[in-house]
Coordinates of C-alpha atoms in Angstrom, one line a residue:
Chain A
X1 CA 0.0 0.0 0.0
X2 CA 2.9 2.4 0.6
X3 CA 4.7 3.9 -2.4
X4 CA 8.0 3.8 -0.7
X5 CA 9.3 4.1 2.8
X6 CA 11.2 7.4 2.6
X7 CA 10.0 10.3 4.6
X8 CA 8.9 12.2 1.5
X9 CA 7.2 9.1 0.1
X10 CA 5.2 8.7 3.3
X11 CA 4.3 12.3 3.4
X12 CA 2.9 12.2 -0.2
X13 CA 1.2 9.0 0.5
X14 CA -0.6 10.1 3.6
X15 CA -1.5 13.5 2.4
X16 CA -2.7 12.5 -1.0
X17 CA -2.5 9.0 -2.5
X18 CA -3.7 7.2 0.5
X19 CA -5.4 10.0 2.3
X20 CA -7.3 8.6 5.3
X21 CA -10.5 10.5 4.5
X22 CA -11.1 10.7 0.8
X23 CA -9.3 7.5 -0.2
X24 CA -9.7 5.2 2.7
X25 CA -12.9 6.8 4.1
X26 CA -11.8 6.1 7.6
X27 CA -12.1 7.9 10.9
X28 CA -14.7 10.4 10.1
X29 CA -17.0 9.9 13.0
X30 CA -15.3 11.9 15.7
X31 CA -14.6 14.9 13.6
X32 CA -17.5 15.5 11.2
X33 CA -19.6 16.5 14.2
X34 CA -17.4 19.5 15.0
X35 CA -16.7 20.6 11.4
X36 CA -19.3 23.4 11.7
X37 CA -16.7 25.6 13.3
X38 CA -13.1 26.0 12.1
X39 CA -11.8 26.6 15.6
X40 CA -13.2 23.3 17.0
X41 CA -12.1 21.4 13.9
X42 CA -8.5 22.7 14.2
X43 CA -8.1 21.8 17.9
X44 CA -9.7 18.4 17.3
X45 CA -7.4 17.7 14.4
X46 CA -4.3 18.8 16.3
X47 CA -5.4 16.4 19.0
X48 CA -5.7 13.6 16.5
X49 CA -2.3 14.3 15.0
X50 CA -0.6 14.3 18.4
X51 CA -2.4 11.1 19.5
X52 CA -1.5 9.4 16.2
X53 CA 2.1 10.4 16.3
X54 CA 2.7 9.5 19.8
X55 CA 0.7 6.3 19.6
X56 CA 2.7 5.1 16.6
X57 CA 5.9 6.1 18.3
X58 CA 5.0 4.2 21.5
X59 CA 3.8 1.1 19.7
X60 CA 6.9 1.0 17.5
X61 CA 9.2 1.3 20.5
X62 CA 7.6 -1.5 22.5
X63 CA 6.4 -3.6 19.7
X64 CA 8.8 -6.4 20.3
X65 CA 7.6 -6.7 23.9
X66 CA 3.9 -6.9 23.2
X67 CA 2.5 -10.5 23.3
X68 CA 0.5 -11.4 20.3
X69 CA -2.7 -12.2 22.2
X70 CA -3.1 -8.8 23.7
X71 CA -1.9 -6.7 20.8
X72 CA -5.2 -5.0 20.1
X73 CA -5.9 -4.3 23.7
X74 CA -2.5 -2.9 24.4
X75 CA -2.8 -0.7 21.3
X76 CA -6.2 0.5 22.5
X77 CA -4.7 1.2 25.9
X78 CA -1.9 3.3 24.4
X79 CA -4.4 5.3 22.3
X80 CA -6.7 5.8 25.3
X81 CA -3.7 7.0 27.3
X82 CA -2.8 9.8 24.9
X83 CA -6.4 10.7 24.4
X84 CA -6.9 11.2 28.1
X85 CA -3.7 13.3 28.2
X86 CA -5.2 15.5 25.5
X87 CA -8.5 15.7 27.3
X88 CA -6.8 16.7 30.6
X89 CA -4.8 19.4 28.8
X90 CA -7.9 20.8 27.1
X91 CA -9.9 20.8 30.3
X92 CA -7.2 22.6 32.2
X93 CA -5.9 25.1 29.6
X94 CA -8.7 25.5 27.0
X95 CA -11.9 24.9 29.0
X96 CA -14.2 26.7 26.5
X97 CA -13.1 24.5 23.6
X98 CA -13.1 21.4 25.8
X99 CA -16.8 22.1 26.5
X100 CA -17.5 22.7 22.8
X101 CA -15.8 19.4 21.8
X102 CA -17.5 17.5 24.5
X103 CA -17.4 13.7 24.2
X104 CA -15.9 13.8 20.7
X105 CA -12.4 14.1 22.2
X106 CA -12.9 10.7 23.9
X107 CA -14.1 9.3 20.6
X108 CA -10.7 9.8 19.1
X109 CA -10.0 6.5 20.7
X110 CA -12.3 4.7 18.4
X111 CA -11.1 6.6 15.4
X112 CA -10.3 3.8 13.0
X113 CA -7.3 5.5 11.4
X114 CA -5.3 5.5 14.6
X115 CA -5.7 1.8 15.2
X116 CA -5.2 1.2 11.5
X117 CA -1.9 3.0 11.3
X118 CA -0.6 1.4 14.5
X119 CA -1.4 -2.1 13.0
X120 CA -0.3 -1.4 9.5
X121 CA 2.8 0.7 10.1
X122 CA 4.0 1.0 13.6
X123 CA 4.0 -2.7 14.2
X124 CA 6.6 -3.2 11.5
X125 CA 8.7 0.0 11.4
X126 CA 11.2 2.0 13.4
X127 CA 10.1 4.5 16.0
X128 CA 11.0 7.8 14.3
X129 CA 9.6 6.9 11.0
X130 CA 6.5 5.6 12.7
X131 CA 6.1 8.9 14.5
X132 CA 6.4 10.7 11.1
X133 CA 3.8 8.4 9.6
X134 CA 1.4 9.1 12.4
X135 CA 1.9 12.9 12.1
X136 CA 1.5 12.9 8.3
X137 CA -1.6 10.7 8.4
X138 CA -3.1 13.1 10.9
X139 CA -2.1 16.0 8.7
X140 CA -3.8 14.4 5.7
X141 CA -6.9 14.0 7.9
X142 CA -6.7 17.6 9.2
X143 CA -6.6 19.5 6.0
X144 CA -9.6 17.7 4.5
X145 CA -11.6 18.5 7.5
X146 CA -10.4 22.1 7.6
X147 CA -11.7 22.5 4.1
X148 CA -15.1 21.2 5.1
X149 CA -15.2 23.3 8.2
X150 CA -14.2 26.4 6.2
X151 CA -17.1 26.0 3.9
X152 CA -19.5 25.1 6.6
X153 CA -18.6 28.0 8.9
X154 CA -18.4 30.5 6.1
X155 CA -21.8 29.7 4.6
X156 CA -23.5 28.7 7.9
X157 CA -22.3 31.5 10.2
X158 CA -20.7 34.0 7.9
X159 CA -17.6 33.9 9.9
X160 CA -14.1 32.4 9.7
X161 CA -12.6 31.4 13.1
X162 CA -15.3 33.4 14.7
X163 CA -14.5 36.6 12.9
X164 CA -17.3 38.1 10.7
X165 CA -16.2 38.0 7.1
X166 CA -19.4 38.2 5.1
X167 CA -21.6 41.3 5.2
X168 CA -24.7 41.4 7.4
X169 CA -27.0 41.2 4.4
X170 CA -25.7 37.7 3.6
X171 CA -28.5 35.2 4.3
X172 CA -26.9 32.4 6.2
X173 CA -27.2 28.9 4.9
X174 CA -28.4 27.4 8.2
X175 CA -28.3 23.9 6.7
X176 CA -24.6 24.2 6.7
X177 CA -24.7 24.3 10.5
X178 CA -26.6 21.1 10.7
X179 CA -25.4 17.5 10.4
X180 CA -26.6 16.7 6.8
X181 CA -24.3 19.3 5.3
X182 CA -21.2 17.5 6.6
X183 CA -22.2 14.5 4.6
X184 CA -22.8 16.5 1.5
X185 CA -19.6 18.4 1.8
X186 CA -17.6 15.3 2.3
X187 CA -19.2 13.7 -0.7
X188 CA -18.4 16.7 -2.9
X189 CA -14.8 16.8 -1.6
X190 CA -14.4 13.1 -2.5
X191 CA -15.8 13.8 -5.9
X192 CA -13.4 16.7 -6.5
X193 CA -10.3 15.0 -5.2
X194 CA -11.0 11.8 -7.1
X195 CA -11.5 13.8 -10.2
X196 CA -8.1 15.5 -9.7
X197 CA -6.5 12.2 -9.0
X198 CA -7.9 10.6 -12.2
X199 CA -6.8 13.5 -14.3
X200 CA -3.3 13.2 -12.9
X201 CA -3.2 9.6 -13.7
X202 CA -4.5 10.1 -17.2
X203 CA -1.6 12.4 -18.0
Chain B
X1 CA 11.0 -15.8 29.3
X2 CA 8.5 -17.0 26.7
X3 CA 7.1 -13.8 25.2
X4 CA 3.9 -15.5 24.1
X5 CA 3.3 -17.3 27.4
X6 CA 0.5 -16.6 29.7
X7 CA 2.7 -15.4 32.6
X8 CA 4.5 -12.9 30.5
X9 CA 1.3 -11.7 29.0
X10 CA -0.2 -11.1 32.4
X11 CA 2.9 -9.4 33.8
X12 CA 3.3 -7.2 30.7
X13 CA -0.3 -6.1 30.8
X14 CA -0.1 -5.3 34.4
X15 CA 3.1 -3.2 34.1
X16 CA 1.8 -1.3 31.1
X17 CA -1.5 -0.6 32.8
X18 CA 0.2 0.4 36.0
X19 CA 2.6 2.8 34.2
X20 CA -0.3 4.4 32.3
X21 CA -2.6 4.8 35.2
X22 CA 0.3 6.3 37.3
X23 CA 1.1 8.9 34.7
X24 CA -2.5 9.8 34.2
X25 CA -3.2 10.0 37.9
X26 CA -0.2 12.4 38.1
X27 CA -1.4 14.5 35.2
X28 CA -4.9 14.6 36.7
X29 CA -3.6 15.7 40.1
X30 CA -1.4 18.4 38.7
X31 CA -4.3 20.0 36.7
X32 CA -7.1 19.4 39.2
X33 CA -6.9 22.8 40.8
X34 CA -6.9 24.5 37.4
X35 CA -9.9 22.5 36.2
X36 CA -11.8 23.4 39.4
X37 CA -11.0 27.1 38.9
X38 CA -12.1 26.9 35.3
X39 CA -15.4 25.4 36.4
X40 CA -15.9 28.1 39.0
X41 CA -15.1 30.7 36.4
X42 CA -17.8 29.5 34.1
X43 CA -20.3 30.1 36.9
X44 CA -18.8 33.4 38.0
X45 CA -18.7 34.7 34.5
X46 CA -22.3 33.7 34.0
X47 CA -23.4 35.6 37.1
X48 CA -21.5 38.7 36.2
X49 CA -22.7 38.7 32.6
X50 CA -26.3 38.2 33.6
X51 CA -26.1 41.1 36.0
X52 CA -24.4 43.2 33.4
X53 CA -21.3 43.8 35.5
X54 CA -18.1 44.5 33.6
X55 CA -14.9 42.7 34.5
X56 CA -11.4 42.4 33.1
X57 CA -9.2 39.6 34.1
X58 CA -10.2 36.3 35.7
X59 CA -8.9 37.5 39.1
X60 CA -11.1 40.6 38.8
X61 CA -14.1 38.4 38.0
X62 CA -13.5 36.2 41.1
X63 CA -13.0 39.3 43.3
X64 CA -16.2 41.0 42.1
X65 CA -18.1 37.7 42.6
X66 CA -16.8 37.5 46.2
X67 CA -18.2 41.0 46.7
X68 CA -21.7 40.1 45.8
X69 CA -24.2 39.7 48.6
X70 CA -25.5 36.2 49.1
X71 CA -29.1 36.1 50.3
X72 CA -31.0 33.0 51.2
X73 CA -34.8 33.3 50.8
X74 CA -37.0 30.3 51.4
X75 CA -34.2 27.8 50.9
X76 CA -33.0 29.4 47.7
X77 CA -29.7 31.2 47.3
X78 CA -29.8 34.5 45.4
X79 CA -26.9 36.8 44.7
X80 CA -27.6 40.5 44.8
X81 CA -25.8 43.7 44.3
X82 CA -26.7 47.4 43.9
X83 CA -25.9 49.2 40.7
X84 CA -26.7 52.9 40.4
X85 CA -29.1 52.7 43.4
X86 CA -31.0 49.8 41.9
X87 CA -30.9 46.4 43.4
X88 CA -30.3 43.4 41.1
X89 CA -31.0 39.8 42.0
X90 CA -29.4 36.9 40.2
X91 CA -30.8 33.4 40.3
X92 CA -29.1 30.2 39.2
X93 CA -31.6 28.1 37.3
X94 CA -31.5 24.5 36.2
X95 CA -34.0 23.4 33.6
X96 CA -34.7 20.8 30.9
X97 CA -34.0 21.4 27.3
X98 CA -34.1 19.0 24.5
X99 CA -31.0 17.0 25.4
X100 CA -30.5 17.5 29.0
X101 CA -30.2 20.1 31.7
X102 CA -29.5 23.7 31.0
X103 CA -27.8 25.5 33.9
X104 CA -27.7 29.3 33.8
X105 CA -28.3 32.6 35.5
X106 CA -31.2 34.9 35.2
X107 CA -30.8 38.4 36.7
X108 CA -33.8 40.6 37.4
X109 CA -34.5 44.0 39.0
X110 CA -36.0 44.3 42.5
X111 CA -39.7 44.1 41.6
X112 CA -39.2 41.6 38.8
X113 CA -40.5 43.9 36.1
X114 CA -37.4 43.6 34.0
X115 CA -34.8 40.9 33.1
X116 CA -31.4 42.5 33.5
X117 CA -29.7 39.7 31.7
X118 CA -29.3 36.0 31.0
X119 CA -26.2 33.8 30.7
X120 CA -25.7 30.1 30.3
X121 CA -23.3 28.0 32.6
X122 CA -23.7 24.7 30.9
X123 CA -25.9 22.8 28.5
X124 CA -25.9 19.7 26.4
X125 CA -27.6 20.9 23.3
X126 CA -26.3 20.4 19.7
X127 CA -23.4 22.6 18.9
X128 CA -24.3 25.2 16.3
X129 CA -28.0 24.7 16.9
X130 CA -29.4 24.5 20.4
X131 CA -26.0 25.3 21.6
X132 CA -26.4 28.8 20.3
X133 CA -28.2 29.7 23.4
X134 CA -24.8 30.6 24.8
X135 CA -24.1 33.1 22.0
X136 CA -24.1 36.8 22.6
X137 CA -26.7 37.6 20.0
X138 CA -29.2 35.3 21.6
X139 CA -28.6 36.4 25.2
X140 CA -28.5 40.1 24.3
X141 CA -32.2 39.8 23.4
X142 CA -32.9 39.6 27.2
X143 CA -30.8 42.6 28.2
X144 CA -33.1 44.9 30.2
X145 CA -36.1 43.1 28.7
X146 CA -39.5 44.1 30.1
X147 CA -41.4 41.3 31.7
X148 CA -45.1 41.3 30.8
X149 CA -47.9 39.8 32.8
X150 CA -47.4 36.5 31.2
X151 CA -43.7 36.5 31.4
X152 CA -41.6 36.4 28.2
X153 CA -42.9 35.0 25.0
X154 CA -41.2 33.5 22.0
X155 CA -41.3 34.4 18.3
X156 CA -40.4 31.6 16.0
X157 CA -38.1 32.7 13.3
X158 CA -36.3 36.0 13.2
X159 CA -32.7 36.9 13.8
X160 CA -32.7 38.4 17.2
X161 CA -35.3 40.7 18.7
X162 CA -33.6 43.7 20.3
X163 CA -36.8 45.6 21.2
X164 CA -36.6 45.3 24.9
X165 CA -40.1 46.6 25.6
X166 CA -42.1 43.8 23.8
X167 CA -41.2 41.0 26.2
X168 CA -40.4 38.8 23.3
X169 CA -37.4 37.0 21.9
X170 CA -36.7 35.2 18.6
X171 CA -36.0 31.5 18.5
X172 CA -32.9 30.0 17.1
X173 CA -33.4 28.9 13.5
X174 CA -33.3 25.2 13.3
X175 CA -33.5 24.8 17.1
X176 CA -37.1 25.4 17.9
X177 CA -37.3 22.8 20.6
X178 CA -34.4 24.2 22.5
X179 CA -35.7 27.7 22.1
X180 CA -39.1 26.7 23.4
X181 CA -37.5 25.0 26.3
X182 CA -35.6 28.2 27.1
X183 CA -38.8 30.1 27.2
X184 CA -40.3 27.6 29.7
X185 CA -37.1 27.7 31.8
X186 CA -37.0 31.5 31.8
X187 CA -40.7 31.9 32.7
X188 CA -40.4 29.3 35.4
X189 CA -37.4 31.2 36.8
X190 CA -39.4 34.5 36.7
X191 CA -42.3 32.9 38.6
X192 CA -39.9 31.6 41.2
X193 CA -38.3 35.0 41.6
X194 CA -41.6 36.7 41.9
X195 CA -42.5 34.2 44.6
X196 CA -39.2 34.7 46.4
X197 CA -39.1 38.5 46.2
X198 CA -42.7 39.0 47.2
X199 CA -43.9 40.8 44.1
X200 CA -47.6 40.7 43.7
X201 CA -48.4 40.8 40.0
Chain C
X1 CA -28.8 15.5 38.3
X2 CA -30.7 13.4 35.8
X3 CA -32.7 15.5 33.3
X4 CA -36.4 15.2 33.6
X5 CA -37.2 13.8 30.1
X6 CA -40.2 11.5 29.6
X7 CA -39.0 8.0 28.7
X8 CA -41.2 8.0 25.7
X9 CA -39.7 11.2 24.3
X10 CA -36.2 10.0 25.1
X11 CA -36.8 6.7 23.3
X12 CA -38.3 8.4 20.3
X13 CA -35.6 11.0 20.1
X14 CA -32.8 8.5 20.3
X15 CA -34.2 6.6 17.3
X16 CA -35.3 9.5 15.1
X17 CA -34.6 13.0 15.9
X18 CA -31.2 12.6 17.4
X19 CA -30.2 9.4 15.6
X20 CA -26.7 8.6 16.6
X21 CA -25.6 8.0 13.1
X22 CA -27.4 10.7 11.1
X23 CA -27.3 13.5 13.7
X24 CA -24.3 12.6 15.8
X25 CA -22.0 10.9 13.2
X26 CA -21.3 7.9 15.3
X27 CA -20.6 4.5 13.9
X28 CA -19.8 5.7 10.4
X29 CA -17.0 3.3 9.4
X30 CA -19.0 0.1 9.6
X31 CA -22.1 1.9 8.4
X32 CA -20.6 2.7 5.1
X33 CA -18.7 -0.5 4.5
X34 CA -21.4 -3.0 5.7
X35 CA -24.4 -1.4 4.1
X36 CA -23.2 -2.8 0.8
X37 CA -25.0 -6.0 1.7
X38 CA -28.6 -6.1 2.9
X39 CA -28.4 -9.2 5.0
X40 CA -25.1 -8.3 6.7
X41 CA -26.7 -4.9 7.6
X42 CA -29.5 -6.7 9.3
X43 CA -27.2 -8.8 11.3
X44 CA -24.9 -6.0 12.2
X45 CA -27.8 -3.8 13.2
X46 CA -29.2 -6.4 15.5
X47 CA -25.7 -6.9 17.1
X48 CA -25.2 -3.2 17.6
X49 CA -28.6 -2.8 19.3
X50 CA -27.9 -5.8 21.5
X51 CA -24.5 -4.6 22.5
X52 CA -25.5 -1.0 23.0
X53 CA -28.3 -1.8 25.4
X54 CA -26.2 -4.1 27.5
X55 CA -22.9 -2.1 27.6
X56 CA -24.6 1.3 28.3
X57 CA -26.3 -0.3 31.3
X58 CA -23.0 -1.9 32.5
X59 CA -21.1 1.3 31.9
X60 CA -23.6 3.3 33.9
X61 CA -23.1 0.9 36.8
X62 CA -19.4 1.0 36.6
X63 CA -19.3 4.8 36.3
X64 CA -21.6 5.5 39.1
X65 CA -20.6 2.8 41.5
X66 CA -16.9 2.5 40.9
X67 CA -15.4 5.5 39.1
X68 CA -17.3 8.3 40.9
X69 CA -16.9 7.0 44.4
X70 CA -13.1 6.5 43.9
X71 CA -12.8 9.9 42.1
X72 CA -11.2 8.4 39.0
X73 CA -13.6 9.7 36.5
X74 CA -10.8 10.8 34.2
X75 CA -10.1 7.2 33.5
X76 CA -13.5 6.7 32.1
X77 CA -12.4 6.4 28.5
X78 CA -10.1 3.5 29.2
X79 CA -12.6 1.8 31.5
X80 CA -15.5 2.1 29.2
X81 CA -13.6 0.6 26.3
X82 CA -12.4 -2.3 28.5
X83 CA -16.0 -2.9 29.7
X84 CA -17.2 -2.8 26.1
X85 CA -14.5 -5.2 24.8
X86 CA -15.0 -7.6 27.7
X87 CA -18.8 -7.5 27.4
X88 CA -18.6 -8.3 23.7
X89 CA -16.2 -11.2 24.3
X90 CA -18.5 -12.6 27.0
X91 CA -21.6 -12.1 24.8
X92 CA -20.0 -13.9 21.9
X93 CA -19.2 -16.9 24.1
X94 CA -22.7 -17.0 25.6
X95 CA -24.5 -16.7 22.3
X96 CA -22.3 -19.4 20.7
X97 CA -23.2 -21.7 23.4
X98 CA -26.9 -20.9 23.8
X99 CA -28.2 -20.4 20.2
X100 CA -26.3 -21.5 17.1
X101 CA -28.9 -19.7 15.0
X102 CA -28.4 -16.4 16.8
X103 CA -24.7 -16.9 16.5
X104 CA -24.9 -17.3 12.8
X105 CA -27.1 -14.3 12.5
X106 CA -25.0 -11.8 14.5
X107 CA -22.1 -13.6 16.3
X108 CA -19.6 -12.9 13.5
X109 CA -20.2 -9.1 13.8
X110 CA -19.5 -8.9 17.5
X111 CA -15.7 -8.4 17.3
X112 CA -16.2 -5.6 14.7
X113 CA -18.4 -3.8 17.2
X114 CA -15.8 -3.2 19.8
X115 CA -14.2 -0.4 17.7
X116 CA -17.5 1.0 16.6
X117 CA -17.4 4.5 17.8
X118 CA -21.2 4.4 18.4
X119 CA -20.8 2.1 21.4
X120 CA -18.3 4.2 23.2
X121 CA -20.1 7.4 22.0
X122 CA -23.4 6.4 23.5
X123 CA -21.7 5.6 26.8
X124 CA -20.0 9.0 26.9
X125 CA -23.1 10.8 26.0
X126 CA -25.0 8.9 28.7
X127 CA -22.4 10.0 31.3
X128 CA -22.3 13.6 30.0
X129 CA -26.0 14.0 30.2
X130 CA -26.1 12.4 33.6
X131 CA -28.9 10.0 32.8
X132 CA -30.2 7.7 35.5
X133 CA -30.2 3.9 35.1
X134 CA -33.5 3.5 33.4
X135 CA -32.8 6.5 31.0
X136 CA -29.5 4.9 30.1
X137 CA -31.1 1.7 29.1
X138 CA -33.7 3.5 27.1
X139 CA -31.1 5.6 25.5
X140 CA -28.9 2.6 24.7
X141 CA -31.7 0.6 23.2
X142 CA -33.2 3.5 21.3
X143 CA -29.8 4.5 19.8
X144 CA -29.2 0.9 18.7
X145 CA -32.6 0.7 17.1
X146 CA -31.9 4.0 15.3
X147 CA -28.6 2.7 14.1
X148 CA -30.2 -0.5 12.9
X149 CA -33.0 1.4 11.1
X150 CA -30.5 3.7 9.4
X151 CA -28.2 0.9 8.1
X152 CA -31.2 -1.1 6.8
X153 CA -32.5 2.0 5.0
X154 CA -29.1 2.8 3.5
X155 CA -28.5 -0.9 2.4
X156 CA -31.9 -0.9 0.7
X157 CA -31.2 2.4 -1.1
X158 CA -27.8 1.3 -2.1
X159 CA -29.3 -1.7 -3.9
X160 CA -30.8 0.8 -6.3
X161 CA -28.0 3.3 -6.5
X162 CA -25.5 0.5 -7.3
X163 CA -27.4 0.0 -10.5
X164 CA -28.0 3.7 -11.3
X165 CA -25.8 5.7 -13.7
X166 CA -23.7 7.6 -11.2
X167 CA -20.8 9.9 -12.3
X168 CA -17.5 8.1 -12.0
X169 CA -16.1 10.4 -9.3
X170 CA -19.1 9.8 -7.1
X171 CA -19.4 6.0 -7.4
X172 CA -19.0 4.2 -4.1
X173 CA -18.4 6.4 -1.1
X174 CA -19.5 9.6 -2.8
X175 CA -23.0 8.7 -3.7
X176 CA -23.3 6.8 -0.4
X177 CA -22.5 9.9 1.6
X178 CA -24.9 12.0 -0.4
X179 CA -27.6 9.4 0.3
X180 CA -26.8 9.5 4.0
X181 CA -27.0 13.3 3.8
X182 CA -30.5 13.1 2.4
X183 CA -31.5 10.6 5.0
X184 CA -30.2 12.9 7.7
X185 CA -32.4 15.7 6.4
X186 CA -35.3 13.4 6.3
X187 CA -34.8 12.3 9.9
X188 CA -34.6 15.9 11.0
X189 CA -38.2 16.2 9.8
X190 CA -39.2 13.9 12.6
X191 CA -38.5 16.6 15.2
X192 CA -41.8 18.2 14.4
X193 CA -43.5 15.2 16.0
X194 CA -42.0 15.7 19.4
X195 CA -44.3 17.5 21.8
X196 CA -42.5 20.3 23.6
X197 CA -42.2 20.1 27.3

């Protein structure tokens, strides 16, 4: 599945060719819910990137020590550990955002991408490169969600990161604030990205 | 030691769990105080905002809050203060909205003829929809709002009703249920305050 | 303090107006992949409902009788997941022994469910909204039914869209997501049926 194992190769793979969201369609649960505001999406995505990076790093470091039978559980434990750390940091230093994200921070644990990367990559690669793989997968995940959030916040609230951008006379597309729009936006994005991918391949 | 054997597995899992829980307990302990202060600040800010009291830093907010008078009437705690010779009372309410409990503060003048302000402490409504009850545009509708004989009524639709004499407020588009619940909660709080402050209307 | 919601409204809301899938985005991964096949969808939906009801109840007990008294609420993420994983394991063993038919129908889906975000999500929502025991069971059961309903509907619709002339870029996940979007809007319409308190 990987183009090659160099740092650049992995970067390209995770950001584009094997993007978690529009190619693998994984891990969208926990973040689609907060994509109606850029601020929340950004913090959530940063949380995911950190958890992914450190989980991969940890799994890669202790992989030779983990007994086969409990592999899944230990991985889950590691993921939960980092998620709880993120949750504690948010509660203490960014309480408003912690409230806004609510239970969706905890749901990072069940985000299929993290478990997937730990299994597919960290289990068979060195620590530093695994960390990089985690960070880049998370980054690939982040920018797609930021695009969705950008459109949703702009059209639904008329703001970007909470700052009013559109004139008062702009009639807000309230549908953009509600759940269905996240599905539509994601579908459109997949359409656009797949189109670009196919064009590139045709060349 | 056989890495796939039962004994190793058990020992390994124990050690890993122990290390994790230890670090987490430490992190939790270190941040506990901050988290508690944060929680308190949510409440304090809600009271000050509802009573229309200006504050700067968090320390200032806490100080001002300490300076409020706590009055206990018929088993209910109210906070009061005097602004420009007018007494304001703030009541912490807890009511049901669509998804759970909404906690907030309603501040009124002495004879419960005007709402001074409203602020939300916590809620469980949908972000971007029912959750908009905590946004400034929604709460500003209640700033100095006149209270009619039947309390405050709701107008479905609209973008924010800033006429403070009509005893009305606009609902949140797409969150009619939550908005209706807020109306019920506010009116219940007004009734309670009238009862406590001995107004006979 | 538990909110004062009528059990009927809670039940109705968890299935329709606040469907955990269509309104709360939980359980998406298996939703999209399994809805390709109508029969598997049925089995998975049943399994999810089953597991949701039981684990929400157990998690409530664990949270309120173990985590809170010992002040270790911050460990709830780990504990809930472990409870879910353990419950699913036990359930699988029991079902296999008790009813071969039931095992054939939903047993094979059980391991898949442990990582289904919906299960953990419902437990977390239950804790956040401070439901009491009965409310938790209703919420778990209703959410499961809602998930089951959604995946059955999607599987049925996909039977048709699979044969329809969809533009290349939209085939597969694209059209599925658009379908889900429309379903989400449709389910929002149910909120008009709820009486306001």
